[in-house]
Every structure is written in structure tokens, then in C-alpha cells.
């Protein structure tokens, strides 16, 4: 131990450690003061409040990159997510979870969006809408915006959340704070459980720079060979197969694994002088070029892409802010990175690992537990009992289920499981875009095939970051005897549909579920989504036609009830907006309310501007990207846009058109974005039962009255969070999600 202690204290640079409070205090306090003054988040560099947007033509407003940049608009959304982490009204462990969410979001953003820009830059693409908006310009703006975000995230974590968690007994401890007994215990753990799986990789003429896997955490080590005096560099991967937070003897005290490894580097590099050890992390490009039309087999093409993605170019390097400057040129040159690709991080790296700490069982530091309810008409129905009872309940009238307020297991999952077990169900057709590990939906489909039912499944193997999982599910379904299609060339199948054909006394009847969210039991507890359970014959006929399109060669060009992308959805939406324009111009009320995740399609944005100018009253609830600018005089003064960020991820899409007293309501899998309307198979289902319409009306108006989690989009592109006023009612002060939880508990029923 004496030699080990001597070697550690001789380090010229601080080894990985959790910063003491105070390191970022000044920047954090300055940020919070500005927030309290304005309730707006940092202004992205692309936005120019002095720019006269109202002077632009509607075409320019709807299409210009200067008005809307998708990447920077997404970063605005991630700022709103991060706001939940430094909001004292959010329970403390939930704040920690929002740090993990923000960081995880950035990982995906760099893999996908920044990766795409990097590929454009490499291809020499520069012919964008406005002069000067080449990929390298956008990349520079992104780097500038992300650096500020990462600094505030670090300050929030280390100056606010972790010190408060320490007051509740939860601590991340630095190695140098441990006593001798704890160090000895951890040394045994290291030698027995960690050391055998570590592989130190030197970098010298005989050892080429090692491959660094995507999003892995590594230690960079600077060493001196005592025999030659030469400096060397080595890398050690922090093993993901061991807990990142090593539990200490004192309950709820943890040591970051990288500190344990750094404290025992002499066991890996015997005889060498260790100068410095620092954590770093790389992100690789997930946006790879592919030509589906030239592929002989879509499954093979996706499998090859997954192999290529492992070795794709690096697009981001995160490195400890205390890393020795001498090590950076080597990393940058070997990883082929520019200065803007390097992000210095104060404190912990790989923050998605904080999800595990946020799961510590301290209920008083978390949201109040919520148990989803079961619709009264479905209470007592089980897929293992009399399965016919479910179909009898659906025949009584359409059911609208709303997750996570209503149980996924006892509604959507029940439908698929009951269809699989019911002896009168002859065939099941299903789309799968994303689903969970150990998916009960997949298990039910396999069970149905084993019972001799005809099962056809469209598994979208191009679902980003779920390709490997979906390829595996596709193969398992095929092995079970299901008919499996992998998607359509040039299109992603994003619609959410399940169809069961049942033999009854009066002939065959089709039952179906069509929804806004994935058949994923895990995300159904954290995403808000809607689903329609029905046996409406016209919608069922549309679904059968749509499945024929997905699995065969049918080219259906019109549908009875459904709006289907890319066939007719955009055109029907434009026509519905035109109807509201006509009502307003005739002196009647024109009214539109639309809830979605993103609004980017330029043709719809332009039509909404036209509707505002005609006097149509428009409210948009857009969680993420939004191309439209509200409140511009003479252009969009009749349009309001809010974004809701709360306990659950708002994921449902609802579209309402007043239609002069004969309202049109739709739920959909599609956002009003070009990719959804042009490059994906999507479906929007009409909700025609007045009782179901009333429920959708309640969701929309409750969302519009939210004063807790709602953000208003300002004309200059910034977002300002609403603040409850004195005397606010429960909905306004608590937010729409709390209101819907209370509403569902009290009513214990769902419309229908």
C-alpha cells in the first residue's frame, strides 16, 4: 500500500474525481439569476430577435433556414428538459433523472443529427436554402450552443443536486476521502471483480491507437518509462459489465468505478511512472448512407449497417476538463476531430448512468407513485380467462385508452394477448416499430402462431437505434411461423396498428387497436399515448387495405375513414385547415387545436399562417421542434404555441377542427413533419363518438390551461415558461399531467 499511495500522490494532474461544491458556483448562480429575471433559457445563436420576420413572404417564413433550424430547435427542446433538473419544484431524485435524460438526449443528437451534418460536410454539400448555411456553419453553431448547455448541466449536477442528495444521505465519494479499511476492501473488490476484465492498451509504434467503442467510458493515461524517460499514452476501458457506482460500506454512498480503476493503475502498468489519468468518451456517427433500392435483402442491409456503425467515424469527444493538454493532440489526431468536436466536461462523464442512482428507493425524493387504472368496462377481463368478454366489451362501443393514466397491460396488451388465445380469432395482423425487451406483445404473437392462427407482422427494421432488437424479433417471429415483412423500400412503417379477425355467429368481424404510441410496455408507463379499441367496420376495412399495402403489392389510393401518409394525410390536413378558413371568412368561428411532437412541414406551416390571417383561432401544443413563429403582427397573431415538458413525455397526437359545430377529431401516429407525411407509413384515425370527443376536448383544454409545465413560444423563437399566478386553480398550478392523474383516479372510467 505504501508504494501505491506514493505513486498516486506523485500524479501531476488530478485523477478522476467528483468536483467539490464551488467549482462552478459562480456560473450557476449567474444563470439562475438570469432565469429568475426572464424565465427564458439561453438564446440560440441562430435566432435574431431584431430580424423583421413579419416582412418576409409566407413562403420564406415557412421554409427559410434563417427562421427555423431543426438542429438548434431541437437543442431548445433539450434546454426545456434540462430546466426540470434545476427546477426546485421537481423532486430531487427526479431532477437527477432529468440530468440523465438531457445527457442521453445529447448522445442521440450527436449520433444522428450531428453525424448527418458531418456526412454532408464530407460530401461537400453546401447548396442549402440560404447562403452561408453550409454544414460547417451549422456545426459551429451547435458546438457553441451545446457547450453552454453542458456547462449548466454540470453546474446543476455538482453545485445543486449532488450536494442536496448528500443532505439526504446519498453521496458520490471521491477515492481520497476513503479511510484505510474501505480502501483495502475496495482493493479486494478491484482485484477479484474488475482487474481480470481490464485490458490496458498502449499507444506506440508497436501498438496502434486502439479502437474506442461508441459511448464507452475510457481512462486516458499518460505514463513515463523510467528506463528511457519517454512519455507514453495508454487507454483503459471502464467495463460496462460492472456497476458504475461502486457501493461503499456506508449505505447509499458510492464510488465512481473510474476512480477505483485510476487508484490501482500501478497493477496494470507495473514499473511505469503514471503522470496523469483522466476520463474521456467518444460518440460515433449513426447516420450512415444506404441505398435501400439497391439492396438484395433489407434484413442483410440493416445487419451490415449495424456492423458498419460500430466502426463509424467519431463525431464528438468528451474529455475531463482537468485532462492534461499534452494528451489532447494525440486524441484529436487519432480520432480525426476538429477543435469544435471536443467538449470539456466538468465532473462526471457518461451521465446517462445516473438513471441507476435515480432509482434509489427514497419515495419522499420522487414523484408521488401513480398506479394506472383499468377502464370500468374492462375490469375483471383477463387474456387467460374468457377471452370473448374483451370482444364483447368492444362491441358495446368504441373505447379510448390513455396511457400511462390507464393500464397498458389491461388494455392494449390485453387486446393482443386475448386475440392470441381466443379460439374464434383466426388471424392477427400487427405493426411493430419499437417494443420492449422481453416484449409481451411479441410473446403473444408467437403464442398465436403456435395455436395455428395466421399471424402477419410488419417489423420495421429501420427504426433508428432499435434495428438490432427488431432484426432479432423478426427472426424469432419467423421461426415461430409468423409471416414477417421488414418494411417498405424508401419508407418507414411508423403507424401503430393491431387487427384481429374473429369468426362470430353472423360471420367474420374485425377488431382493432390503432394508436399514437409504440407497442412497448416499458415506455407506456412514461409516455402519454392514446389508443382506440373498436370494431368499426369502415375503419377496419381501411386497416385491412393498409395491411395489404404493407405486406403485398396493393396500391390503395383512397381510404374510407383513415388519413394515411404518404397517400392522403397531408392533403386532407390542408383541406381541413381550408375548411376552417372558409368558415372564418364567412363570419363563422374558425378554430383549430393540434397536439403533436413536432411541426416542421412547410406546406402545413404556410397554410396555418393563411388561416391566422383569415381569422382562424389556432392553438398548437408542440412538444419539440416547431417551424412556425406565433404572434407576428399581420401574419400569425391568431396563433399560440406551447410546449409541455413534465413527468411524462408528451407523445400523443390529437387534431381538432371545429367545422362550424360538427367537429372533426383525429388521433395519429404522425407529427406534422415532412418525414412523417412524405417518408413514413402513418395513420390518423377519426374519433366520432361524442363521448370520446369530449375526453379529447378535455385533454386539449387542460393542456392549454397548464401554468406549471407549459412553455410559450415567443415570436423571436425563444421559449418562456409559464408561472402560476396567485390564486391559480389545481390544474393551472399542478399542470395537465397531475390533473389527468387525479381525474382518472376519481372517475376510474374511460369514455366509451
PDB file of N, CA, C and O in Angstrom, residues 39 150 196 286 561 726:
ATOM      1  N   UNK A  39     -37.332  34.046 -17.084  1.00  0.00           N
ATOM      2  CA  UNK A  39     -37.981  32.744 -17.271  1.00  0.00           C
ATOM      3  C   UNK A  39     -37.816  32.222 -18.691  1.00  0.00           C
ATOM      4  O   UNK A  39     -38.638  31.457 -19.195  1.00  0.00           O
ATOM      5  N   UNK A 150     -23.894  22.079 -21.690  1.00  0.00           N
ATOM      6  CA  UNK A 150     -23.134  21.108 -20.899  1.00  0.00           C
ATOM      7  C   UNK A 150     -22.566  21.762 -19.641  1.00  0.00           C
ATOM      8  O   UNK A 150     -22.540  21.155 -18.564  1.00  0.00           O
ATOM      9  N   UNK A 196      -9.500  -8.493 -13.562  1.00  0.00           N
ATOM     10  CA  UNK A 196      -9.405  -9.557 -14.583  1.00  0.00           C
ATOM     11  C   UNK A 196     -10.023  -9.188 -15.928  1.00  0.00           C
ATOM     12  O   UNK A 196      -9.658  -9.786 -16.948  1.00  0.00           O
ATOM     13  N   UNK A 286     -24.081   7.678 -36.307  1.00  0.00           N
ATOM     14  CA  UNK A 286     -25.080   6.638 -36.566  1.00  0.00           C
ATOM     15  C   UNK A 286     -25.849   6.924 -37.844  1.00  0.00           C
ATOM     16  O   UNK A 286     -26.757   6.180 -38.199  1.00  0.00           O
ATOM     17  N   UNK A 561     -62.065   6.139 -43.997  1.00  0.00           N
ATOM     18  CA  UNK A 561     -62.040   6.952 -42.774  1.00  0.00           C
ATOM     19  C   UNK A 561     -60.632   7.410 -42.387  1.00  0.00           C
ATOM     20  O   UNK A 561     -60.450   8.498 -41.863  1.00  0.00           O
ATOM     21  N   UNK A 726     -50.883  33.896  -8.319  1.00  0.00           N
ATOM     22  CA  UNK A 726     -51.537  33.730  -7.022  1.00  0.00           C
ATOM     23  C   UNK A 726     -53.011  33.415  -7.259  1.00  0.00           C
ATOM     24  O   UNK A 726     -53.688  34.081  -8.044  1.00  0.00           O
TER      25      UNK A 726
END
